[in-house]
mmCIF file of C-alpha atoms and ligand atoms in Angstrom:
data_model
loop_
_atom_site.group_PDB
_atom_site.id
_atom_site.type_symbol
_atom_site.label_atom_id
_atom_site.label_comp_id
_atom_site.label_asym_id
_atom_site.label_seq_id
_atom_site.Cartn_x
_atom_site.Cartn_y
_atom_site.Cartn_z
ATOM 1 C CA MET A 1 98.775 -310.472 -44.020
ATOM 2 C CA GLU A 2 96.792 -312.366 -46.580
ATOM 3 C CA ASN A 3 94.190 -314.764 -45.418
ATOM 4 C CA TYR A 4 94.281 -318.168 -47.059
ATOM 5 C CA ARG A 5 91.532 -320.744 -47.568
ATOM 6 C CA VAL A 6 93.005 -323.801 -46.033
ATOM 7 C CA GLY A 7 92.119 -327.512 -46.418
ATOM 8 C CA VAL A 8 93.176 -330.293 -44.122
ATOM 9 C CA ILE A 9 92.670 -333.810 -45.551
ATOM 10 C CA GLY A 10 92.572 -336.568 -42.917
ATOM 11 C CA VAL A 11 91.684 -336.104 -39.245
ATOM 12 C CA GLY A 12 93.776 -338.817 -37.771
ATOM 13 C CA LEU A 13 96.736 -338.104 -35.404
ATOM 14 C CA VAL A 14 98.504 -335.829 -37.869
ATOM 15 C CA GLY A 15 95.472 -334.014 -39.366
ATOM 16 C CA THR A 16 94.147 -333.218 -35.894
ATOM 17 C CA GLU A 17 97.548 -331.830 -34.836
ATOM 18 C CA ILE A 18 97.697 -329.723 -38.003
ATOM 19 C CA ILE A 19 94.435 -328.062 -37.148
ATOM 20 C CA LYS A 20 95.548 -327.427 -33.569
ATOM 21 C CA LEU A 21 98.766 -325.921 -34.792
ATOM 22 C CA LEU A 22 97.113 -323.701 -37.442
ATOM 23 C CA ARG A 23 95.040 -322.270 -34.630
ATOM 24 C CA GLY A 24 97.818 -322.113 -32.021
ATOM 25 C CA ARG A 25 100.293 -320.433 -34.382
ATOM 26 C CA ASN A 26 97.696 -317.898 -35.715
ATOM 27 C CA PHE A 27 98.206 -319.187 -39.249
ATOM 28 C CA PRO A 28 96.598 -316.662 -41.652
ATOM 29 C CA ALA A 29 93.604 -318.936 -42.505
ATOM 30 C CA GLN A 30 90.287 -317.310 -43.200
ATOM 31 C CA GLU A 31 88.797 -320.809 -43.336
ATOM 32 C CA ILE A 32 89.822 -324.412 -42.427
ATOM 33 C CA LYS A 33 87.952 -326.887 -44.509
ATOM 34 C CA VAL A 34 88.237 -330.429 -43.113
ATOM 35 C CA LEU A 35 88.014 -333.481 -45.396
ATOM 36 C CA ALA A 36 88.248 -337.245 -44.690
ATOM 37 C CA ARG A 37 86.802 -340.380 -46.026
ATOM 38 C CA SER A 38 83.400 -340.116 -44.177
ATOM 39 C CA ALA A 39 81.206 -337.136 -43.197
ATOM 40 C CA ARG A 40 80.767 -336.379 -39.508
ATOM 41 C CA ASP A 41 81.398 -333.673 -36.916
ATOM 42 C CA GLU A 42 84.776 -333.793 -35.032
ATOM 43 C CA GLU A 43 85.620 -331.809 -31.904
ATOM 44 C CA ILE A 44 89.183 -330.568 -32.013
ATOM 45 C CA ALA A 45 90.543 -328.528 -29.102
ATOM 46 C CA GLY A 46 87.041 -327.445 -28.094
ATOM 47 C CA LYS A 47 85.800 -326.486 -31.584
ATOM 48 C CA ILE A 48 83.469 -328.554 -33.739
ATOM 49 C CA TYR A 49 84.528 -329.057 -37.276
ATOM 50 C CA LYS A 50 82.191 -330.329 -40.033
ATOM 51 C CA VAL A 51 84.134 -333.113 -41.757
ATOM 52 C CA GLU A 52 83.278 -333.581 -45.465
ATOM 53 C CA PRO A 53 84.037 -336.612 -47.661
ATOM 54 C CA ALA A 54 86.927 -335.696 -49.928
ATOM 55 C CA SER A 55 86.458 -335.412 -53.697
ATOM 56 C CA ILE A 56 88.393 -333.644 -56.441
ATOM 57 C CA GLU A 57 85.792 -330.759 -56.446
ATOM 58 C CA SER A 58 86.439 -330.196 -52.705
ATOM 59 C CA PHE A 59 89.635 -328.313 -53.667
ATOM 60 C CA ASP A 60 87.929 -325.641 -55.680
ATOM 61 C CA GLY A 61 88.869 -322.346 -53.982
ATOM 62 C CA ILE A 62 91.329 -323.910 -51.549
ATOM 63 C CA ASP A 63 94.711 -322.089 -51.529
ATOM 64 C CA ILE A 64 96.758 -324.363 -49.300
ATOM 65 C CA ALA A 65 95.912 -327.988 -48.590
ATOM 66 C CA PHE A 66 97.628 -330.119 -45.928
ATOM 67 C CA PHE A 67 97.358 -333.806 -46.844
ATOM 68 C CA ALA A 68 97.377 -336.186 -43.858
ATOM 69 C CA GLY A 69 95.412 -339.132 -45.274
ATOM 70 C CA THR A 70 96.871 -342.638 -45.462
ATOM 71 C CA GLU A 71 99.383 -343.528 -48.147
ATOM 72 C CA GLY A 72 98.913 -345.715 -51.276
ATOM 73 C CA ALA A 73 96.443 -346.098 -54.136
ATOM 74 C CA LYS A 74 93.373 -345.517 -51.877
ATOM 75 C CA GLY A 75 95.007 -342.715 -49.970
ATOM 76 C CA ALA A 76 94.060 -338.989 -50.368
ATOM 77 C CA SER A 77 97.346 -337.876 -51.902
ATOM 78 C CA GLN A 78 97.271 -340.322 -54.772
ATOM 79 C CA LEU A 79 93.516 -339.769 -55.335
ATOM 80 C CA TYR A 80 93.360 -335.969 -55.064
ATOM 81 C CA GLY A 81 96.875 -334.424 -54.649
ATOM 82 C CA TRP A 82 97.782 -333.574 -58.233
ATOM 83 C CA ALA A 83 94.242 -332.863 -59.184
ATOM 84 C CA ALA A 84 94.117 -330.235 -56.348
ATOM 85 C CA VAL A 85 97.354 -328.741 -57.900
ATOM 86 C CA GLU A 86 95.638 -328.485 -61.210
ATOM 87 C CA ARG A 87 92.783 -326.536 -59.545
ATOM 88 C CA GLY A 88 95.252 -324.013 -58.219
ATOM 89 C CA THR A 89 95.824 -325.483 -54.680
ATOM 90 C CA THR A 90 99.338 -325.586 -53.110
ATOM 91 C CA VAL A 91 99.542 -329.086 -51.656
ATOM 92 C CA ILE A 92 101.747 -329.954 -48.615
ATOM 93 C CA ASP A 93 101.749 -333.761 -48.256
ATOM 94 C CA ASN A 94 102.644 -335.795 -45.148
ATOM 95 C CA GLY A 95 102.764 -339.158 -46.789
ATOM 96 C CA ASP A 96 105.436 -341.083 -48.745
ATOM 97 C CA ASP A 97 103.719 -341.232 -52.208
ATOM 98 C CA TYR A 98 105.720 -338.403 -53.870
ATOM 99 C CA ARG A 99 108.675 -337.708 -51.671
ATOM 100 C CA MET A 100 111.139 -339.004 -54.194
ATOM 101 C CA ASP A 101 109.285 -337.508 -57.209
ATOM 102 C CA PRO A 102 111.796 -335.169 -58.937
ATOM 103 C CA ARG A 103 108.897 -332.549 -59.333
ATOM 104 C CA VAL A 104 108.446 -332.408 -55.573
ATOM 105 C CA PRO A 105 110.719 -330.596 -53.080
ATOM 106 C CA LEU A 106 111.201 -332.487 -49.882
ATOM 107 C CA VAL A 107 111.615 -329.891 -47.238
ATOM 108 C CA ILE A 108 112.685 -329.286 -43.649
ATOM 109 C CA PRO A 109 112.305 -325.431 -43.436
ATOM 110 C CA GLU A 110 115.390 -325.065 -41.114
ATOM 111 C CA VAL A 111 117.568 -327.122 -43.468
ATOM 112 C CA ASN A 112 116.671 -326.748 -47.185
ATOM 113 C CA PRO A 113 114.066 -323.888 -47.588
ATOM 114 C CA HIS A 114 115.792 -323.024 -50.948
ATOM 115 C CA HIS A 115 114.320 -326.180 -52.467
ATOM 116 C CA LEU A 116 110.866 -324.513 -52.137
ATOM 117 C CA ARG A 117 111.744 -322.185 -54.939
ATOM 118 C CA MET A 118 111.386 -325.028 -57.508
ATOM 119 C CA HIS A 119 107.980 -326.159 -56.324
ATOM 120 C CA GLN A 120 105.359 -327.008 -58.889
ATOM 121 C CA GLY A 121 102.384 -326.741 -56.542
ATOM 122 C CA PHE A 122 103.246 -329.931 -54.519
ATOM 123 C CA VAL A 123 105.665 -330.134 -51.602
ATOM 124 C CA SER A 124 106.361 -333.150 -49.430
ATOM 125 C CA ASN A 125 107.034 -333.384 -45.830
ATOM 126 C CA PRO A 126 109.870 -335.910 -45.128
ATOM 127 C CA ASN A 127 109.391 -339.076 -43.042
ATOM 128 C CA CYS A 128 109.276 -338.407 -39.215
ATOM 129 C CA SER A 129 112.487 -340.351 -38.572
ATOM 130 C CA THR A 130 114.284 -338.505 -41.455
ATOM 131 C CA ILE A 131 113.214 -335.074 -40.193
ATOM 132 C CA GLN A 132 114.688 -335.421 -36.636
ATOM 133 C CA MET A 133 117.923 -337.063 -37.904
ATOM 134 C CA VAL A 134 118.555 -334.525 -40.611
ATOM 135 C CA LEU A 135 117.922 -331.570 -38.361
ATOM 136 C CA VAL A 136 120.932 -332.742 -36.380
ATOM 137 C CA LEU A 137 123.085 -333.947 -39.337
ATOM 138 C CA ALA A 138 122.750 -330.803 -41.482
ATOM 139 C CA PRO A 139 124.403 -328.186 -39.180
ATOM 140 C CA LEU A 140 127.315 -330.699 -38.425
ATOM 141 C CA HIS A 141 127.616 -331.510 -42.161
ATOM 142 C CA ARG A 142 127.897 -327.759 -42.952
ATOM 143 C CA GLU A 143 130.806 -327.507 -40.629
ATOM 144 C CA VAL A 144 132.628 -330.795 -41.442
ATOM 145 C CA LYS A 145 131.604 -333.074 -44.360
ATOM 146 C CA ILE A 146 129.902 -336.285 -43.176
ATOM 147 C CA LYS A 147 131.299 -339.466 -44.595
ATOM 148 C CA ARG A 148 129.027 -342.133 -43.138
ATOM 149 C CA VAL A 149 125.982 -342.416 -40.908
ATOM 150 C CA VAL A 150 124.743 -345.465 -39.037
ATOM 151 C CA VAL A 151 121.360 -344.970 -37.305
ATOM 152 C CA SER A 152 119.126 -347.194 -35.204
ATOM 153 C CA THR A 153 115.623 -345.966 -34.309
ATOM 154 C CA TYR A 154 113.252 -346.596 -31.388
ATOM 155 C CA GLN A 155 109.876 -345.548 -32.881
ATOM 156 C CA ALA A 156 106.710 -344.925 -31.039
ATOM 157 C CA VAL A 157 103.332 -346.478 -32.052
ATOM 158 C CA SER A 158 101.778 -343.050 -32.829
ATOM 159 C CA GLY A 159 103.960 -343.117 -35.904
ATOM 160 C CA THR A 160 101.610 -345.814 -37.305
ATOM 161 C CA GLY A 161 98.464 -343.795 -36.612
ATOM 162 C CA ARG A 162 95.517 -343.857 -34.344
ATOM 163 C CA ALA A 163 94.748 -347.554 -34.689
ATOM 164 C CA ALA A 164 98.207 -348.487 -33.327
ATOM 165 C CA VAL A 165 97.978 -346.269 -30.282
ATOM 166 C CA GLY A 166 94.697 -348.073 -29.392
ATOM 167 C CA GLU A 167 96.388 -351.468 -30.037
ATOM 168 C CA LEU A 168 99.184 -350.795 -27.543
ATOM 169 C CA GLU A 169 96.824 -349.571 -24.899
ATOM 170 C CA ARG A 170 94.466 -352.528 -25.296
ATOM 171 C CA GLN A 171 97.313 -355.062 -25.390
ATOM 172 C CA ALA A 172 99.162 -353.645 -22.372
ATOM 173 C CA ARG A 173 95.954 -353.775 -20.164
ATOM 174 C CA ASN A 174 95.179 -357.275 -21.497
ATOM 175 C CA VAL A 175 98.649 -358.647 -20.747
ATOM 176 C CA LEU A 176 98.648 -357.239 -17.216
ATOM 177 C CA ASP A 177 95.297 -358.912 -16.768
ATOM 178 C CA GLY A 178 96.836 -362.270 -17.659
ATOM 179 C CA GLY A 179 95.678 -362.248 -21.322
ATOM 180 C CA GLU A 180 97.472 -363.160 -24.557
ATOM 181 C CA PRO A 181 96.369 -360.526 -27.044
ATOM 182 C CA LYS A 182 96.505 -361.249 -30.762
ATOM 183 C CA PRO A 183 98.302 -358.622 -32.880
ATOM 184 C CA ASP A 184 96.210 -356.682 -35.386
ATOM 185 C CA VAL A 185 98.106 -353.601 -36.585
ATOM 186 C CA TYR A 186 101.635 -355.043 -36.306
ATOM 187 C CA PRO A 187 102.922 -358.599 -37.251
ATOM 188 C CA HIS A 188 103.647 -359.333 -33.609
ATOM 189 C CA ARG A 189 102.438 -358.109 -30.109
ATOM 190 C CA ILE A 190 103.849 -354.692 -29.450
ATOM 191 C CA ALA A 191 103.030 -354.440 -25.707
ATOM 192 C CA PHE A 192 106.130 -355.476 -23.543
ATOM 193 C CA ASN A 193 107.953 -356.290 -26.804
ATOM 194 C CA LEU A 194 109.648 -354.482 -29.741
ATOM 195 C CA ILE A 195 109.527 -355.178 -33.434
ATOM 196 C CA PRO A 196 112.539 -354.732 -35.848
ATOM 197 C CA GLN A 197 110.301 -354.131 -38.869
ATOM 198 C CA ILE A 198 108.768 -350.867 -39.989
ATOM 199 C CA GLY A 199 107.145 -351.153 -43.451
ATOM 200 C CA ASN A 200 107.772 -353.761 -46.133
ATOM 201 C CA LEU A 201 110.847 -355.256 -47.691
ATOM 202 C CA LYS A 202 112.170 -353.207 -50.669
ATOM 203 C CA ASP A 203 113.887 -354.709 -53.736
ATOM 204 C CA GLU A 204 116.061 -351.685 -54.197
ATOM 205 C CA MET A 205 117.893 -352.324 -50.882
ATOM 206 C CA PRO A 206 117.648 -356.116 -50.274
ATOM 207 C CA GLY A 207 117.004 -356.993 -46.601
ATOM 208 C CA TYR A 208 115.937 -353.519 -45.561
ATOM 209 C CA TYR A 209 112.417 -352.491 -44.688
ATOM 210 C CA SER A 210 110.803 -349.499 -46.361
ATOM 211 C CA GLU A 211 111.238 -347.100 -43.350
ATOM 212 C CA GLU A 212 114.964 -347.777 -43.528
ATOM 213 C CA VAL A 213 115.053 -347.136 -47.210
ATOM 214 C CA LYS A 214 113.180 -343.829 -46.765
ATOM 215 C CA MET A 215 115.763 -342.609 -44.169
ATOM 216 C CA VAL A 216 118.505 -343.315 -46.702
ATOM 217 C CA ARG A 217 116.887 -341.832 -49.867
ATOM 218 C CA GLU A 218 115.192 -338.880 -48.246
ATOM 219 C CA THR A 219 118.355 -337.764 -46.312
ATOM 220 C CA ARG A 220 120.348 -337.793 -49.626
ATOM 221 C CA LYS A 221 117.589 -335.746 -51.379
ATOM 222 C CA ILE A 222 117.232 -333.090 -48.618
ATOM 223 C CA LEU A 223 121.043 -332.634 -48.203
ATOM 224 C CA ASP A 224 121.788 -332.727 -51.888
ATOM 225 C CA GLU A 225 124.222 -335.559 -51.245
ATOM 226 C CA PRO A 226 123.214 -338.399 -53.616
ATOM 227 C CA ASP A 227 126.105 -340.635 -52.525
ATOM 228 C CA LEU A 228 126.083 -340.121 -48.768
ATOM 229 C CA ALA A 229 126.704 -343.464 -47.026
ATOM 230 C CA ILE A 230 123.900 -344.272 -44.600
ATOM 231 C CA SER A 231 122.645 -347.455 -43.034
ATOM 232 C CA ALA A 232 119.473 -347.586 -40.921
ATOM 233 C CA THR A 233 117.790 -350.129 -38.621
ATOM 234 C CA CYS A 234 114.276 -349.026 -37.662
ATOM 235 C CA VAL A 235 112.573 -350.618 -34.636
ATOM 236 C CA ARG A 236 109.026 -350.161 -33.304
ATOM 237 C CA VAL A 237 109.036 -349.957 -29.519
ATOM 238 C CA PRO A 238 106.043 -349.893 -27.023
ATOM 239 C CA VAL A 239 106.246 -346.131 -26.498
ATOM 240 C CA PHE A 240 103.027 -344.098 -27.128
ATOM 241 C CA ASN A 241 104.660 -341.013 -28.628
ATOM 242 C CA GLY A 242 108.067 -339.739 -29.539
ATOM 243 C CA HIS A 243 110.742 -341.292 -31.772
ATOM 244 C CA SER A 244 114.324 -341.815 -30.522
ATOM 245 C CA GLU A 245 117.443 -342.422 -32.577
ATOM 246 C CA SER A 246 120.984 -343.598 -31.808
ATOM 247 C CA ILE A 247 123.193 -342.099 -34.506
ATOM 248 C CA ASN A 248 126.824 -342.857 -35.279
ATOM 249 C CA ILE A 249 128.360 -340.214 -37.595
ATOM 250 C CA GLN A 250 131.763 -340.433 -39.296
ATOM 251 C CA PHE A 251 133.232 -337.194 -40.543
ATOM 252 C CA GLU A 252 135.916 -336.471 -43.107
ATOM 253 C CA ARG A 253 138.018 -334.900 -40.325
ATOM 254 C CA LYS A 254 137.858 -334.733 -36.612
ATOM 255 C CA LEU A 255 134.998 -332.892 -34.879
ATOM 256 C CA THR A 256 135.198 -332.998 -31.105
ATOM 257 C CA ALA A 257 132.175 -333.599 -28.913
ATOM 258 C CA ASP A 258 132.499 -330.085 -27.537
ATOM 259 C CA GLU A 259 132.648 -328.651 -31.010
ATOM 260 C CA ALA A 260 129.476 -330.594 -32.066
ATOM 261 C CA ARG A 261 127.705 -329.535 -28.927
ATOM 262 C CA GLN A 262 128.537 -325.927 -29.736
ATOM 263 C CA ILE A 263 127.309 -326.213 -33.370
ATOM 264 C CA LEU A 264 124.036 -327.909 -32.243
ATOM 265 C CA GLN A 265 123.377 -325.354 -29.491
ATOM 266 C CA GLU A 266 123.305 -322.680 -32.229
ATOM 267 C CA ALA A 267 121.267 -324.819 -34.705
ATOM 268 C CA GLU A 268 117.709 -323.738 -35.570
ATOM 269 C CA GLY A 269 115.099 -326.185 -34.393
ATOM 270 C CA VAL A 270 117.507 -328.210 -32.205
ATOM 271 C CA GLU A 271 117.952 -328.118 -28.496
ATOM 272 C CA VAL A 272 120.898 -329.784 -26.618
ATOM 273 C CA VAL A 273 119.986 -331.740 -23.511
ATOM 274 C CA ASP A 274 123.320 -333.225 -22.576
ATOM 275 C CA ASP A 275 124.573 -333.689 -19.043
ATOM 276 C CA PRO A 276 125.072 -337.367 -18.607
ATOM 277 C CA SER A 277 126.549 -337.054 -15.090
ATOM 278 C CA ALA A 278 123.211 -335.703 -13.922
ATOM 279 C CA SER A 279 121.258 -338.239 -16.118
ATOM 280 C CA ARG A 280 120.186 -335.410 -18.443
ATOM 281 C CA TYR A 281 119.465 -336.517 -21.960
ATOM 282 C CA PRO A 282 116.302 -336.461 -24.058
ATOM 283 C CA THR A 283 113.632 -339.153 -23.716
ATOM 284 C CA PRO A 284 110.344 -339.589 -25.563
ATOM 285 C CA LEU A 285 108.395 -338.371 -22.522
ATOM 286 C CA TYR A 286 110.535 -335.293 -22.403
ATOM 287 C CA ALA A 287 110.059 -334.551 -26.089
ATOM 288 C CA SER A 288 106.396 -335.400 -26.448
ATOM 289 C CA GLY A 289 104.149 -332.387 -26.923
ATOM 290 C CA LYS A 290 107.206 -330.120 -27.615
ATOM 291 C CA ASP A 291 108.380 -328.595 -30.895
ATOM 292 C CA MET A 292 112.112 -329.058 -31.047
ATOM 293 C CA VAL A 293 114.451 -331.920 -31.911
ATOM 294 C CA TYR A 294 116.412 -332.800 -28.699
ATOM 295 C CA VAL A 295 119.936 -334.101 -28.764
ATOM 296 C CA GLY A 296 122.116 -335.558 -26.054
ATOM 297 C CA ARG A 297 124.701 -338.270 -25.220
ATOM 298 C CA ILE A 298 127.117 -336.469 -27.607
ATOM 299 C CA ARG A 299 130.384 -338.344 -27.362
ATOM 300 C CA GLU A 300 133.460 -339.288 -29.408
ATOM 301 C CA ASP A 301 133.415 -342.866 -30.649
ATOM 302 C CA PRO A 302 136.815 -344.347 -29.655
ATOM 303 C CA SER A 303 136.384 -347.399 -31.907
ATOM 304 C CA THR A 304 137.284 -345.557 -35.103
ATOM 305 C CA GLU A 305 138.453 -342.266 -36.565
ATOM 306 C CA ASN A 306 136.560 -338.974 -36.714
ATOM 307 C CA CYS A 307 133.356 -340.396 -35.362
ATOM 308 C CA LEU A 308 130.661 -339.120 -33.003
ATOM 309 C CA ASP A 309 127.752 -340.936 -31.226
ATOM 310 C CA LEU A 310 124.608 -339.046 -30.236
ATOM 311 C CA PHE A 311 121.009 -339.675 -29.173
ATOM 312 C CA VAL A 312 118.189 -337.703 -30.791
ATOM 313 C CA VAL A 313 114.515 -337.608 -29.686
ATOM 314 C CA SER A 314 111.520 -335.684 -31.121
ATOM 315 C CA ASP A 315 107.735 -335.709 -31.147
ATOM 316 C CA ASN A 316 106.996 -337.595 -34.323
ATOM 317 C CA ILE A 317 103.551 -336.151 -34.635
ATOM 318 C CA ARG A 318 104.670 -332.557 -34.227
ATOM 319 C CA LYS A 319 108.108 -331.878 -35.706
ATOM 320 C CA GLY A 320 107.961 -335.294 -37.518
ATOM 321 C CA ALA A 321 104.778 -334.424 -39.338
ATOM 322 C CA ALA A 322 102.197 -331.680 -38.439
ATOM 323 C CA LEU A 323 104.548 -328.925 -37.332
ATOM 324 C CA ASN A 324 107.009 -329.406 -40.122
ATOM 325 C CA ALA A 325 104.108 -329.251 -42.619
ATOM 326 C CA VAL A 326 102.734 -326.006 -41.109
ATOM 327 C CA GLN A 327 106.298 -324.523 -41.061
ATOM 328 C CA ILE A 328 106.647 -325.344 -44.790
ATOM 329 C CA ALA A 329 103.443 -323.359 -45.430
ATOM 330 C CA GLU A 330 104.684 -320.462 -43.269
ATOM 331 C CA LYS A 331 108.007 -320.413 -45.035
ATOM 332 C CA MET A 332 106.333 -320.528 -48.503
ATOM 333 C CA ILE A 333 104.225 -317.456 -47.406
ATOM 334 C CA GLU A 334 107.330 -315.668 -46.152
ATOM 335 C CA MET A 335 109.159 -316.438 -49.481
ATOM 336 C CA GLU A 336 106.089 -315.303 -51.387
ATOM 337 C CA LEU A 337 105.793 -318.696 -53.098
ATOM 338 C CA VAL A 338 102.132 -319.164 -52.486
HETATM 339 N N1 LIG B 401 101.862 -340.522 -37.297
HETATM 340 C C1 LIG B 401 103.084 -340.032 -37.629
HETATM 341 O O1 LIG B 401 103.981 -339.956 -36.782
HETATM 342 C C2 LIG B 401 103.398 -339.610 -39.102
HETATM 343 C C3 LIG B 401 104.599 -339.026 -39.226
HETATM 344 C C4 LIG B 401 104.922 -338.656 -40.562
HETATM 345 C C5 LIG B 401 104.008 -338.847 -41.550
HETATM 346 N N2 LIG B 401 102.872 -339.448 -41.347
HETATM 347 C C6 LIG B 401 101.924 -339.634 -42.442
HETATM 348 O O2 LIG B 401 100.774 -338.761 -42.268
HETATM 349 C C7 LIG B 401 99.622 -339.354 -42.809
HETATM 350 C C8 LIG B 401 98.562 -339.486 -41.758
HETATM 351 O O3 LIG B 401 98.992 -340.298 -40.690
HETATM 352 P P1 LIG B 401 98.118 -340.391 -39.302
HETATM 353 O O4 LIG B 401 99.011 -340.968 -38.325
HETATM 354 O O5 LIG B 401 97.418 -339.139 -39.034
HETATM 355 O O6 LIG B 401 97.079 -341.533 -39.872
HETATM 356 P P2 LIG B 401 95.673 -342.022 -39.130
HETATM 357 O O7 LIG B 401 95.620 -341.669 -37.662
HETATM 358 O O8 LIG B 401 95.462 -343.439 -39.487
HETATM 359 O O9 LIG B 401 94.572 -341.039 -39.926
HETATM 360 C C9 LIG B 401 94.323 -341.166 -41.282
HETATM 361 C C10 LIG B 401 93.294 -340.211 -41.771
HETATM 362 O O10 LIG B 401 93.343 -340.187 -43.178
HETATM 363 C C11 LIG B 401 91.977 -340.173 -43.694
HETATM 364 N N3 LIG B 401 91.946 -340.744 -45.007
HETATM 365 C C12 LIG B 401 92.489 -341.985 -45.454
HETATM 366 N N4 LIG B 401 92.254 -342.160 -46.752
HETATM 367 C C13 LIG B 401 91.616 -341.058 -47.201
HETATM 368 C C14 LIG B 401 91.058 -340.711 -48.474
HETATM 369 N N5 LIG B 401 91.209 -341.431 -49.495
HETATM 370 N N6 LIG B 401 90.519 -339.419 -48.521
HETATM 371 C C15 LIG B 401 90.351 -338.667 -47.516
HETATM 372 N N7 LIG B 401 90.850 -338.999 -46.230
HETATM 373 C C16 LIG B 401 91.453 -340.167 -46.100
HETATM 374 C C17 LIG B 401 91.217 -340.962 -42.718
HETATM 375 O O11 LIG B 401 89.823 -340.651 -42.874
HETATM 376 P P3 LIG B 401 88.597 -341.285 -41.955
HETATM 377 O O12 LIG B 401 88.883 -340.710 -40.541
HETATM 378 O O13 LIG B 401 87.362 -340.813 -42.578
HETATM 379 O O14 LIG B 401 88.830 -342.731 -42.000
HETATM 380 C C18 LIG B 401 91.866 -340.545 -41.397
HETATM 381 O O15 LIG B 401 91.228 -339.361 -40.846
HETATM 382 C C19 LIG B 401 100.115 -340.783 -43.342
HETATM 383 O O16 LIG B 401 100.468 -340.682 -44.693
HETATM 384 C C20 LIG B 401 101.370 -341.000 -42.578
HETATM 385 O O17 LIG B 401 102.256 -341.902 -43.239
HETATM 386 C C21 LIG B 401 102.518 -339.784 -40.063
#
């Protein structure tokens, strides 16, 4: 197996997890170069990494680069992503900057690996909430066409990055000590509260915040279904790690709960945890630190025709980001695309 020179850009929650996974999965890396904004040493799973400040020249000689820096004009992807591609690096990006760019495949390896064949050096990882929803929608949709999806999310603070994890911890201690902590990362206190806003308002879908718009647009792109009807409400909850989603799916014809359970039991990357009489269903604590997308509470919605309800949970840092990115690289190697 060939040995690749690998770069990881950003050593926040996602970048750190990528490095752990590269080592844990024996990714064929002869070298892992770690880049961020500032130079320092970082200990990751017992090994010290020399972190170098990122620049365009940092990518000389790097075969595969995992981008896990923040999004936007000052983020690593916009500053260095395409420049790295020009220098011969294959970029796998965790951020939102280029997900809807027609040059860029948006890939969940278990769902649409064929999109990797059209890559132009730059591949995007979908949003964490999209990945776990689409892993469940795709095998059902292959069996019976989906007509409409209504999803509500319960998203952990780790989805916002390291600063938000610290904010929930500090606020929770402070409230229990009788304090009234001021919010910093979020517009409201997150401890012992929840916030029905993830991202910013978007003109293209009036009234919806950007995380909700991402779930709609990304799902359509991944499934090659530009007109699929989807409505999302995304909510930040005071959970440290693991996103949950309540999904209502309407199909073009009837799919029973038993049939759906059977399809999902056989689906790659999905595990069914569904015995409500024994209080068995997935929770964020159950999913945290694990690799699969867990689905339970699969039931037929009696309020309308051909409709199922289900509850989906996954570790947003792993399958929602780092693991999916590493799996994209593994799939590209397997398909001889890198
Ligand atoms: N957390 C999730 O569940 C999740 C899920 C899906 C996607 N994502 C995406 O993954 C990316 C990383 O998220 P995170 O949660 O790991 O964030 P984080 O914990 O806030 O860490 C961000 C990292 O990016 C580095 N960085 C920022 N701007 C940079 C630049 N211009 N050049 C080089 N490095 C830069 C920072 O460097 P310094 O350490 O030097 O400041 C830091 O190490 C984001 O785009 C996020 O939207 C996150």
